[in-house]
Amino acid sequence: MKERRMKNKTNIWLSILATALLSGCQQNNGNRSDGIVASSEPVFQNFEYAGNDKIYADSLLTEGQFYSPILQGCYPDPSITRKGNDYYLVSSSFVMFPGVPIFHSKDLVNWMQIGHVLDRESQLKVETAGISAGVYAPDIQYNPNNDTFYMITTQIASEIGNMVVKTKDPLEGNWSDPIQLDFGGIDPALFFDDDGKAYVVHNDAPAYGKEQYEGHRVIKVWDYDVERDNVIAGTDKIIVDGGVDINQQPIWIEAPHIYKRDDKYYLMCAEGGTGANHSEVVFMSDSPRGPYKPAPDNPILSQRHLDKSRPNPVEWAGHADLVETPNGEWYGVFLAVRPNEKNRVNTGRETFMLPVDWSGRWPVFEGGMEPLKASIAVPQGAENKMNTGEFFPNGNFTFTDKFAGNGLDDRWIALRGPREKFVQESASGLHIKPFDINIKAQKPISALFYRQQHASFSASVDMVYMPESDADLAGLTCVQSESFHYVLGVTKSGGNDYLVLQRTENGESSIVAQTKLADLGKISLKVVAEGDDYQFSYALDDRAFENIGQRVSGDILSTDVAGGFTGAMIGLYATSANHIKVE
């Protein structure tokens, strides 16, 4: 597995080594003593992200515990599957490129990102999509009947729609190109029965003229032809109309999954929409094609009924998937959010986990209807190796990247297009080739992003850069979408270099603060967030950091203000089409 990861990563830096060496030989007034040439293509070094949420300081782990969320930051709509002792988990990625991050674990506690399912342009066509379009609600399933893994999803804002890709071994990657599926709706999931038959379930609108209220949706099932990889025409059937009780006008029944246990079939769905009324409900049948009867005690997971003033609230819980361990234990992954002190959601929808009690007829999330806690018990035989080795960190942690030419970490993503088209990594740092497109465009932009994973955090980076005109800008950005973001960037005006802090709200931009820079060489850029308060600062040539402007609100980095489905991200950004003009 490690060899595969390193092989993929070396594709960038080996191919550009000659370019990096040539650029180091160039001579201009921007030469530095460390050999880096300051130019209109910025070089980034020494990125550091550090989380400092109070809940983790107040909720130290005891032996046999691990933190939930297991994936902090914008990793929503989780789906999980198992083959033997190997678990695989995926989440939505929208227009992030590469798409659909995939994680591997041997014990449900210690997770390692092994790459992305959609890592080629032939698989992911989101070049002009808004940030909350793209890839929705992936479902990953292992089919023991043909020893194959499948990932089925909906790719919005392209001509692909519902699609499936497959591989024999997720550790090796090599997922197929998309196979388009001939049905509408969203949130498809596969179910492979013991007899070799297969089915697809998904959310859809009611038949034309049958919609009874806004948010009325249905769940459909199709027979699936494994040999042809498509649904079988004419086999579609509505198995849930509206939700648990259509007389109560439930909204947005979606994200269905089918499970089989003791010769009964269980259909689990999200209900109530992905916001404050989110929940998880379950139905049972004697056949995968229904009819399905709802559980008497639905929902089986929700936080919507709890006191909103409770300490450390977790909200929006739902969109779940279940997995059974080899020991017969059950666990569920699901999305939820952790609002900040102003009840705003900046970290986005994250992946949580709970044990599931299936000792009776119906599955029940243990504690799923109570205020969710920061930690849960590890499964039988598991040991928490949090924040060691290559395992994905959680709790309060520090992530550093020296950009030393060893290949990009899988946590770095671009928007709408491959990183390789603008990134060059060498021993001197991360080179970003500026596109003639700025951050407000619904197009591929020259920016590399790391997800915000804490309400309170700091992120900093060193940059060597020399803008040539007012069209050039490079720096640090905090982004919720193309229409809502902050940019802390170096640019030029009237022959002078400036550092500017700009706020963009609903597409309208304004300068918050600016300062003239003298003797521009290396500059360090930093943002520190304490809940809703964000403070930007800078340092020249390793001197102490100075604030630029006062604290600003993180409101525009929240889904509450910006809308959409993604969380905030911290970006390393460059453009030759700067829209920020010094005042």
C-alpha positions as semicolon CSV with decimal commas, in nm:
position;residue;x (nm);y (nm);z (nm)
1;M;0,000;0,000;0,000
2;K;0,275;0,243;0,095
3;E;0,458;0,170;-0,230
4;R;0,144;0,253;-0,428
5;R;0,101;0,581;-0,238
6;M;0,462;0,681;-0,298
7;K;0,443;0,587;-0,666
8;N;0,140;0,812;-0,712
9;K;0,302;1,098;-0,527
10;T;0,627;1,088;-0,720
11;N;0,446;1,161;-1,047
12;I;0,460;1,532;-0,964
13;W;0,804;1,600;-0,828
14;L;1,003;1,366;-1,051
15;S;0,849;1,515;-1,364
16;I;0,930;1,874;-1,261
17;L;1,276;1,828;-1,113
18;A;1,445;1,969;-1,422
19;T;1,214;2,270;-1,419
20;A;1,292;2,340;-1,055
21;L;1,666;2,319;-1,120
22;L;1,642;2,555;-1,414
23;S;1,440;2,809;-1,216
24;G;1,704;2,799;-0,941
25;C;1,964;2,905;-1,195
26;Q;1,775;3,217;-1,300
27;Q;1,911;3,549;-1,180
28;N;1,716;3,859;-1,080
29;N;1,690;4,107;-0,796
30;G;1,473;3,865;-0,605
31;N;1,754;3,620;-0,529
32;R;1,772;3,516;-0,164
33;S;2,058;3,377;0,040
34;D;1,881;3,040;0,063
35;G;1,888;3,005;-0,316
36;I;1,516;3,060;-0,376
37;V;1,438;3,302;-0,657
38;A;1,152;3,537;-0,578
39;S;0,930;3,563;-0,883
40;S;0,568;3,601;-0,988
41;E;0,529;3,227;-0,924
42;P;0,518;3,198;-0,544
43;V;0,705;2,934;-0,350
44;F;0,535;2,816;-0,030
45;Q;0,716;2,652;0,261
46;N;0,654;2,535;0,617
47;F;0,276;2,511;0,631
48;E;0,147;2,445;0,982
49;Y;-0,209;2,387;1,097
50;A;-0,277;2,350;1,472
51;G;-0,615;2,276;1,630
52;N;-0,700;2,397;1,979
53;D;-1,062;2,317;2,061
54;K;-1,151;2,343;2,428
55;I;-1,366;2,031;2,422
56;Y;-1,062;1,812;2,359
57;A;-0,867;1,978;2,639
58;D;-1,166;1,914;2,867
59;S;-1,232;1,560;2,737
60;L;-0,901;1,380;2,762
61;L;-0,921;1,020;2,649
62;T;-0,909;0,735;2,894
63;E;-0,789;0,387;2,802
64;G;-1,026;0,215;2,565
65;Q;-1,174;0,538;2,424
66;F;-1,143;0,723;2,094
67;Y;-1,275;1,052;1,964
68;S;-1,580;1,105;1,747
69;P;-1,588;1,271;1,495
70;I;-1,336;1,031;1,350
71;L;-1,288;1,260;1,048
72;Q;-1,290;1,626;1,147
73;G;-1,370;1,895;0,891
74;C;-1,564;1,866;0,567
75;Y;-1,597;1,487;0,530
76;P;-1,977;1,448;0,502
77;D;-2,213;1,171;0,388
78;P;-1,993;0,880;0,504
79;S;-2,032;0,527;0,373
80;I;-1,848;0,221;0,500
81;T;-1,790;-0,140;0,398
82;R;-1,578;-0,436;0,511
83;K;-1,393;-0,726;0,353
84;G;-1,248;-0,961;0,613
85;N;-1,058;-0,744;0,861
86;D;-1,032;-0,445;0,628
87;Y;-1,273;-0,152;0,653
88;Y;-1,308;0,117;0,386
89;L;-1,482;0,451;0,426
90;V;-1,563;0,727;0,173
91;S;-1,727;1,069;0,193
92;S;-1,867;1,339;-0,035
93;S;-1,625;1,577;-0,206
94;F;-1,838;1,803;-0,430
95;V;-1,598;1,989;-0,667
96;M;-1,284;1,900;-0,471
97;F;-1,022;1,745;-0,696
98;P;-0,925;1,464;-0,658
99;G;-1,266;1,347;-0,541
100;V;-1,414;1,103;-0,290
101;P;-1,144;1,060;-0,024
102;I;-1,109;0,697;0,079
103;F;-0,984;0,570;0,415
104;H;-0,875;0,228;0,537
105;S;-0,877;0,077;0,887
106;K;-0,820;-0,259;1,048
107;D;-1,017;-0,180;1,364
108;L;-1,259;0,114;1,302
109;V;-1,043;0,330;1,533
110;N;-0,721;0,403;1,346
111;W;-0,781;0,531;0,993
112;M;-0,538;0,597;0,711
113;Q;-0,622;0,790;0,397
114;I;-0,519;0,573;0,103
115;G;-0,603;0,824;-0,168
116;H;-0,914;0,923;-0,361
117;V;-1,157;0,714;-0,563
118;L;-1,194;0,974;-0,840
119;D;-0,843;1,095;-0,917
120;R;-0,855;1,137;-1,297
121;E;-1,022;1,393;-1,522
122;S;-1,198;1,109;-1,703
123;Q;-1,376;1,027;-1,374
124;L;-1,450;1,375;-1,243
125;K;-1,600;1,647;-1,465
126;V;-1,675;1,946;-1,245
127;E;-1,480;2,221;-1,426
128;T;-1,755;2,488;-1,411
129;A;-1,963;2,369;-1,116
130;G;-2,037;2,569;-0,803
131;I;-1,858;2,451;-0,493
132;S;-2,161;2,263;-0,357
133;A;-2,227;2,077;-0,680
134;G;-2,017;1,785;-0,804
135;V;-2,004;1,451;-0,621
136;Y;-2,282;1,376;-0,369
137;A;-2,324;1,097;-0,116
138;P;-2,093;0,818;-0,238
139;D;-2,179;0,464;-0,131
140;I;-1,903;0,202;-0,109
141;Q;-1,991;-0,167;-0,109
142;Y;-1,796;-0,493;-0,126
143;N;-1,960;-0,768;-0,332
144;P;-1,839;-1,106;-0,204
145;N;-2,008;-1,281;-0,495
146;N;-1,746;-1,147;-0,741
147;D;-1,483;-1,014;-0,498
148;T;-1,523;-0,657;-0,626
149;F;-1,562;-0,318;-0,459
150;Y;-1,811;-0,066;-0,597
151;M;-1,851;0,306;-0,538
152;I;-2,182;0,443;-0,660
153;T;-2,267;0,814;-0,646
154;T;-2,435;1,108;-0,816
155;Q;-2,214;1,352;-1,004
156;I;-2,410;1,679;-1,020
157;A;-2,340;1,954;-1,276
158;S;-2,204;1,724;-1,543
159;E;-2,355;1,498;-1,803
160;I;-2,271;1,195;-1,592
161;G;-2,544;1,192;-1,325
162;N;-2,570;0,863;-1,138
163;M;-2,260;0,651;-1,190
164;V;-2,061;0,360;-1,055
165;V;-1,688;0,279;-1,051
166;K;-1,526;-0,042;-0,929
167;T;-1,196;-0,203;-0,835
168;K;-1,067;-0,535;-0,707
169;D;-0,848;-0,373;-0,441
170;P;-0,901;-0,024;-0,293
171;L;-0,549;-0,035;-0,145
172;E;-0,413;-0,043;-0,499
173;G;-0,666;0,207;-0,630
174;N;-0,713;0,181;-1,005
175;W;-1,085;0,252;-0,990
176;S;-1,255;0,223;-1,327
177;D;-1,384;0,511;-1,533
178;P;-1,747;0,599;-1,455
179;I;-2,023;0,372;-1,578
180;Q;-2,333;0,586;-1,625
181;L;-2,653;0,448;-1,477
182;D;-2,990;0,484;-1,643
183;F;-3,207;0,638;-1,371
184;G;-3,268;0,977;-1,212
185;G;-3,269;1,099;-0,854
186;I;-2,974;1,112;-0,614
187;D;-2,806;0,919;-0,330
188;P;-2,789;0,573;-0,490
189;A;-2,666;0,274;-0,291
190;L;-2,600;-0,086;-0,392
191;F;-2,706;-0,401;-0,208
192;F;-2,565;-0,744;-0,291
193;D;-2,774;-1,032;-0,163
194;D;-2,651;-1,378;-0,062
195;D;-2,809;-1,536;-0,371
196;G;-2,598;-1,324;-0,607
197;K;-2,875;-1,082;-0,694
198;A;-2,810;-0,708;-0,665
199;Y;-3,025;-0,399;-0,616
200;V;-2,999;-0,020;-0,625
201;V;-3,196;0,206;-0,392
202;H;-3,204;0,584;-0,426
203;N;-3,391;0,905;-0,353
204;D;-3,620;1,040;-0,624
205;A;-3,906;1,283;-0,674
206;P;-4,261;1,146;-0,671
207;A;-4,423;1,080;-1,007
208;Y;-4,531;1,390;-1,197
209;G;-4,835;1,544;-1,032
210;K;-4,803;1,326;-0,720
211;E;-4,596;1,564;-0,505
212;Q;-4,804;1,643;-0,195
213;Y;-4,584;1,907;-0,026
214;E;-4,245;2,076;-0,056
215;G;-3,973;1,827;0,032
216;H;-4,188;1,524;-0,052
217;R;-3,955;1,255;-0,185
218;V;-3,962;0,880;-0,234
219;I;-3,718;0,589;-0,213
220;K;-3,702;0,360;-0,515
221;V;-3,549;0,017;-0,567
222;W;-3,426;-0,137;-0,894
223;D;-3,290;-0,478;-0,979
224;Y;-2,925;-0,439;-1,077
225;D;-2,751;-0,639;-1,351
226;V;-2,400;-0,708;-1,218
227;E;-2,278;-0,830;-1,558
228;R;-2,397;-0,519;-1,745
229;D;-2,346;-0,279;-1,454
230;N;-2,680;-0,107;-1,488
231;V;-3,033;-0,119;-1,352
232;I;-3,278;-0,348;-1,525
233;A;-3,537;-0,146;-1,714
234;G;-3,889;-0,167;-1,578
235;T;-3,794;-0,300;-1,234
236;D;-3,819;0,032;-1,050
237;K;-4,056;0,040;-0,754
238;I;-4,135;0,295;-0,485
239;I;-4,068;0,134;-0,146
240;V;-4,101;0,444;0,077
241;D;-4,333;0,732;-0,003
242;G;-4,253;1,051;0,188
243;G;-4,096;0,887;0,491
244;V;-4,197;0,705;0,808
245;D;-4,544;0,861;0,814
246;I;-4,648;1,061;0,508
247;N;-4,939;1,206;0,708
248;Q;-4,678;1,402;0,906
249;Q;-4,534;1,538;0,579
250;P;-4,173;1,429;0,644
251;I;-3,919;1,593;0,415
252;W;-3,618;1,471;0,220
253;I;-3,619;1,097;0,272
254;E;-3,277;1,012;0,122
255;A;-2,944;0,832;0,161
256;P;-3,096;0,480;0,167
257;H;-2,900;0,164;0,252
258;I;-3,022;-0,197;0,265
259;Y;-2,885;-0,455;0,513
260;K;-2,975;-0,821;0,564
261;R;-2,992;-0,984;0,906
262;D;-3,168;-1,304;1,016
263;D;-3,338;-1,333;0,676
264;K;-3,493;-0,989;0,715
265;Y;-3,410;-0,685;0,504
266;Y;-3,358;-0,348;0,669
267;L;-3,379;-0,017;0,485
268;M;-3,213;0,273;0,667
269;C;-3,258;0,631;0,542
270;A;-3,199;0,990;0,642
271;E;-3,512;1,198;0,698
272;G;-3,575;1,565;0,772
273;G;-3,318;1,732;0,550
274;T;-2,946;1,767;0,616
275;G;-2,985;2,060;0,858
276;A;-3,140;2,112;1,201
277;N;-3,417;1,849;1,155
278;H;-3,187;1,573;1,030
279;S;-3,247;1,219;1,157
280;E;-3,200;0,852;1,072
281;V;-3,494;0,612;1,036
282;V;-3,522;0,240;0,963
283;F;-3,771;0,004;0,798
284;M;-3,795;-0,378;0,769
285;S;-3,918;-0,620;0,501
286;D;-3,913;-0,986;0,401
287;S;-3,777;-0,887;0,058
288;P;-3,528;-0,628;-0,067
289;R;-3,809;-0,501;-0,291
290;G;-4,046;-0,446;0,001
291;P;-4,302;-0,374;0,127
292;Y;-4,114;-0,206;0,414
293;K;-4,257;-0,144;0,761
294;P;-4,109;0,139;0,973
295;A;-3,966;0,069;1,316
296;P;-4,199;0,161;1,604
297;D;-3,938;0,388;1,766
298;N;-3,811;0,598;1,476
299;P;-3,593;0,794;1,456
300;I;-3,302;0,582;1,577
301;L;-3,052;0,871;1,554
302;S;-3,110;1,246;1,586
303;Q;-3,013;1,553;1,790
304;R;-3,297;1,776;1,673
305;H;-3,512;1,734;1,985
306;L;-3,242;1,833;2,236
307;D;-3,192;2,161;2,428
308;K;-3,007;2,397;2,194
309;S;-2,833;2,563;2,489
310;R;-2,666;2,239;2,605
311;P;-2,284;2,254;2,634
312;N;-2,075;2,144;2,335
313;P;-2,372;2,071;2,112
314;V;-2,351;1,838;1,816
315;E;-2,629;1,897;1,563
316;W;-2,768;1,778;1,228
317;A;-2,697;1,409;1,295
318;G;-2,806;1,170;1,021
319;H;-2,710;1,026;0,680
320;A;-2,572;0,706;0,832
321;D;-2,429;0,372;0,722
322;L;-2,374;0,052;0,921
323;V;-2,101;-0,211;0,932
324;E;-2,062;-0,537;1,124
325;T;-1,727;-0,636;1,272
326;P;-1,588;-0,991;1,245
327;N;-1,681;-1,025;1,615
328;G;-2,047;-0,952;1,545
329;E;-2,046;-0,597;1,679
330;W;-2,221;-0,324;1,482
331;Y;-2,109;0,036;1,432
332;G;-2,256;0,326;1,241
333;V;-2,093;0,622;1,073
334;F;-2,293;0,937;1,014
335;L;-2,261;1,309;0,954
336;A;-2,313;1,580;1,213
337;V;-2,183;1,931;1,284
338;R;-2,023;2,109;1,579
339;P;-2,146;2,472;1,580
340;N;-1,925;2,745;1,725
341;E;-2,020;2,981;2,007
342;K;-2,243;3,182;1,772
343;N;-2,412;2,863;1,653
344;R;-2,242;2,890;1,315
345;V;-2,102;2,592;1,126
346;N;-1,755;2,660;0,983
347;T;-1,598;2,315;1,000
348;G;-1,876;2,169;0,788
349;R;-2,044;1,832;0,820
350;E;-1,805;1,580;0,972
351;T;-1,791;1,201;1,002
352;F;-1,896;1,067;1,343
353;M;-1,925;0,713;1,472
354;L;-2,133;0,530;1,734
355;P;-2,176;0,167;1,838
356;V;-2,507;0,017;1,730
357;D;-2,707;-0,221;1,948
358;W;-2,867;-0,484;1,728
359;S;-2,946;-0,736;1,999
360;G;-3,317;-0,693;1,933
361;R;-3,521;-0,680;1,615
362;W;-3,419;-0,322;1,523
363;P;-3,079;-0,151;1,512
364;V;-3,040;0,129;1,766
365;F;-2,755;0,382;1,777
366;E;-2,622;0,369;2,133
367;G;-2,666;0,721;2,270
368;G;-2,784;0,841;1,931
369;M;-3,088;1,020;2,074
370;E;-2,890;1,168;2,365
371;P;-2,639;1,456;2,355
372;L;-2,343;1,316;2,167
373;K;-2,020;1,293;2,361
374;A;-1,667;1,363;2,241
375;S;-1,550;1,003;2,281
376;I;-1,680;0,646;2,257
377;A;-1,549;0,301;2,350
378;V;-1,320;0,124;2,106
379;P;-1,445;-0,199;1,946
380;Q;-1,341;-0,533;2,092
381;G;-0,968;-0,592;2,045
382;A;-0,889;-0,243;1,911
383;E;-0,617;-0,011;2,043
384;N;-0,627;0,365;1,992
385;K;-0,307;0,475;1,814
386;M;-0,432;0,833;1,772
387;N;-0,195;1,076;1,604
388;T;0,082;0,822;1,544
389;G;0,237;0,700;1,220
390;E;0,034;0,764;0,906
391;F;-0,301;0,738;1,083
392;F;-0,546;1,021;1,028
393;P;-0,528;1,250;1,335
394;N;-0,816;1,362;1,551
395;G;-0,874;1,561;1,866
396;N;-0,635;1,855;1,897
397;F;-0,337;1,799;1,669
398;T;-0,080;1,978;1,456
399;F;-0,031;1,907;1,087
400;T;0,290;2,031;0,927
401;D;0,406;2,015;0,568
402;K;0,754;2,137;0,477
403;F;0,686;2,088;0,104
404;A;1,026;1,923;0,079
405;G;0,968;1,741;-0,250
406;N;0,829;1,417;-0,107
407;G;0,491;1,440;-0,280
408;L;0,167;1,606;-0,182
409;D;-0,021;1,477;0,119
410;D;-0,365;1,338;0,030
411;R;-0,529;1,603;0,248
412;W;-0,434;1,876;-0,001
413;I;-0,704;1,923;-0,264
414;A;-0,777;2,160;-0,550
415;L;-1,111;2,283;-0,683
416;R;-1,256;2,166;-1,015
417;G;-0,931;2,041;-1,165
418;P;-0,610;1,846;-1,100
419;R;-0,346;1,984;-0,863
420;E;-0,077;1,878;-1,107
421;K;-0,179;2,149;-1,355
422;F;-0,055;2,430;-1,131
423;V;0,155;2,271;-0,856
424;Q;0,523;2,190;-0,876
425;E;0,695;2,053;-0,568
426;S;1,070;2,053;-0,526
427;A;1,323;2,053;-0,245
428;S;1,290;2,433;-0,229
429;G;0,917;2,429;-0,162
430;L;0,576;2,423;-0,327
431;H;0,564;2,623;-0,651
432;I;0,220;2,742;-0,766
433;K;0,183;2,853;-1,124
434;P;-0,082;3,129;-1,123
435;F;-0,381;3,085;-1,349
436;D;-0,530;3,383;-1,530
437;I;-0,842;3,317;-1,322
438;N;-0,921;3,441;-0,972
439;I;-1,081;3,280;-0,672
440;K;-1,429;3,414;-0,751
441;A;-1,459;3,211;-1,071
442;Q;-1,649;2,884;-1,109
443;K;-1,350;2,737;-1,290
444;P;-1,034;2,553;-1,188
445;I;-0,825;2,796;-0,983
446;S;-0,458;2,783;-0,884
447;A;-0,508;2,721;-0,514
448;L;-0,433;2,426;-0,287
449;F;-0,666;2,370;0,009
450;Y;-0,660;2,211;0,354
451;R;-0,990;2,165;0,539
452;Q;-1,059;2,364;0,857
453;Q;-1,094;2,094;1,122
454;H;-1,141;2,290;1,446
455;A;-1,342;2,589;1,565
456;S;-1,022;2,725;1,719
457;F;-0,708;2,684;1,512
458;S;-0,405;2,856;1,366
459;A;-0,265;2,813;1,015
460;S;0,056;2,966;0,885
461;V;0,283;2,942;0,583
462;D;0,603;3,101;0,454
463;M;0,599;3,246;0,104
464;V;0,869;3,377;-0,130
465;Y;0,707;3,592;-0,396
466;M;0,757;3,902;-0,610
467;P;0,448;4,030;-0,793
468;E;0,517;4,205;-1,122
469;S;0,193;4,403;-1,155
470;D;-0,140;4,469;-0,988
471;A;-0,275;4,165;-1,174
472;D;-0,048;3,939;-0,967
473;L;-0,144;3,822;-0,618
474;A;-0,047;3,532;-0,396
475;G;-0,106;3,443;-0,035
476;L;-0,331;3,272;0,216
477;T;-0,708;3,239;0,185
478;C;-0,996;3,116;0,400
479;V;-1,275;2,995;0,172
480;Q;-1,629;2,874;0,211
481;S;-1,714;2,916;-0,156
482;E;-1,633;3,119;-0,464
483;S;-1,871;3,387;-0,332
484;F;-1,775;3,386;0,038
485;H;-1,410;3,408;0,145
486;Y;-1,116;3,603;0,287
487;V;-0,789;3,658;0,099
488;L;-0,465;3,773;0,263
489;G;-0,241;3,840;-0,035
490;V;0,065;4,020;-0,163
491;T;0,015;4,233;-0,474
492;K;0,161;4,544;-0,641
493;S;0,027;4,894;-0,699
494;G;0,210;5,202;-0,835
495;G;0,542;5,022;-0,824
496;N;0,504;4,933;-0,455
497;D;0,432;4,598;-0,290
498;Y;0,128;4,571;-0,065
499;L;-0,027;4,316;0,165
500;V;-0,406;4,332;0,149
501;L;-0,683;4,159;0,344
502;Q;-1,004;4,132;0,147
503;R;-1,349;4,007;0,242
504;T;-1,591;3,873;-0,019
505;E;-1,953;3,829;0,081
506;N;-2,208;3,704;-0,168
507;G;-1,968;3,790;-0,449
508;E;-1,911;4,152;-0,337
509;S;-1,550;4,225;-0,235
510;S;-1,405;4,494;-0,010
511;I;-1,063;4,560;0,139
512;V;-1,058;4,519;0,517
513;A;-0,696;4,630;0,566
514;Q;-0,378;4,693;0,370
515;T;-0,015;4,776;0,439
516;K;0,279;4,875;0,218
517;L;0,572;4,633;0,224
518;A;0,937;4,727;0,197
519;D;1,218;4,494;0,091
520;L;0,984;4,211;0,004
521;G;1,148;3,872;0,029
522;K;1,014;3,596;0,246
523;I;0,683;3,675;0,412
524;S;0,500;3,458;0,662
525;L;0,120;3,466;0,659
526;K;-0,103;3,347;0,941
527;V;-0,466;3,318;1,047
528;V;-0,580;3,240;1,401
529;A;-0,944;3,158;1,472
530;E;-1,116;3,150;1,809
531;G;-1,464;3,038;1,717
532;D;-1,623;3,316;1,513
533;D;-1,325;3,555;1,552
534;Y;-1,052;3,533;1,286
535;Q;-0,729;3,733;1,311
536;F;-0,491;3,761;1,013
537;S;-0,125;3,855;1,057
538;Y;0,212;3,858;0,879
539;A;0,585;3,856;0,950
540;L;0,874;3,967;0,730
541;D;1,201;3,773;0,726
542;D;1,132;3,574;1,042
543;R;1,046;3,876;1,256
544;A;0,752;3,875;1,497
545;F;0,401;3,853;1,354
546;E;0,203;4,176;1,320
547;N;-0,173;4,187;1,290
548;I;-0,322;4,330;0,974
549;G;-0,653;4,488;1,059
550;Q;-0,870;4,398;1,355
551;R;-1,037;4,064;1,423
552;V;-1,295;3,981;1,160
553;S;-1,603;3,763;1,176
554;G;-1,597;3,410;1,042
555;D;-1,963;3,446;0,951
556;I;-1,899;3,427;0,577
557;L;-1,707;3,103;0,630
558;S;-2,013;2,933;0,780
559;T;-2,281;2,740;0,596
560;D;-2,534;2,943;0,795
561;V;-2,439;3,258;0,601
562;A;-2,282;3,121;0,284
563;G;-2,520;2,828;0,239
564;G;-2,417;2,516;0,054
565;F;-2,285;2,183;0,177
566;T;-1,911;2,235;0,227
567;G;-1,701;2,345;0,523
568;A;-1,439;2,618;0,535
569;M;-1,093;2,554;0,390
570;I;-0,753;2,723;0,421
571;G;-0,584;2,777;0,086
572;L;-0,247;2,859;-0,067
573;Y;-0,348;3,078;-0,358
574;A;-0,196;3,255;-0,657
575;T;-0,349;3,434;-0,954
576;S;-0,247;3,653;-1,246
577;A;-0,602;3,792;-1,267
578;N;-0,616;3,970;-0,933
579;H;-0,946;4,143;-0,859
580;I;-0,825;4,299;-0,533
581;K;-0,719;4,657;-0,602
582;V;-0,524;4,859;-0,348
583;E;-0,727;5,158;-0,236
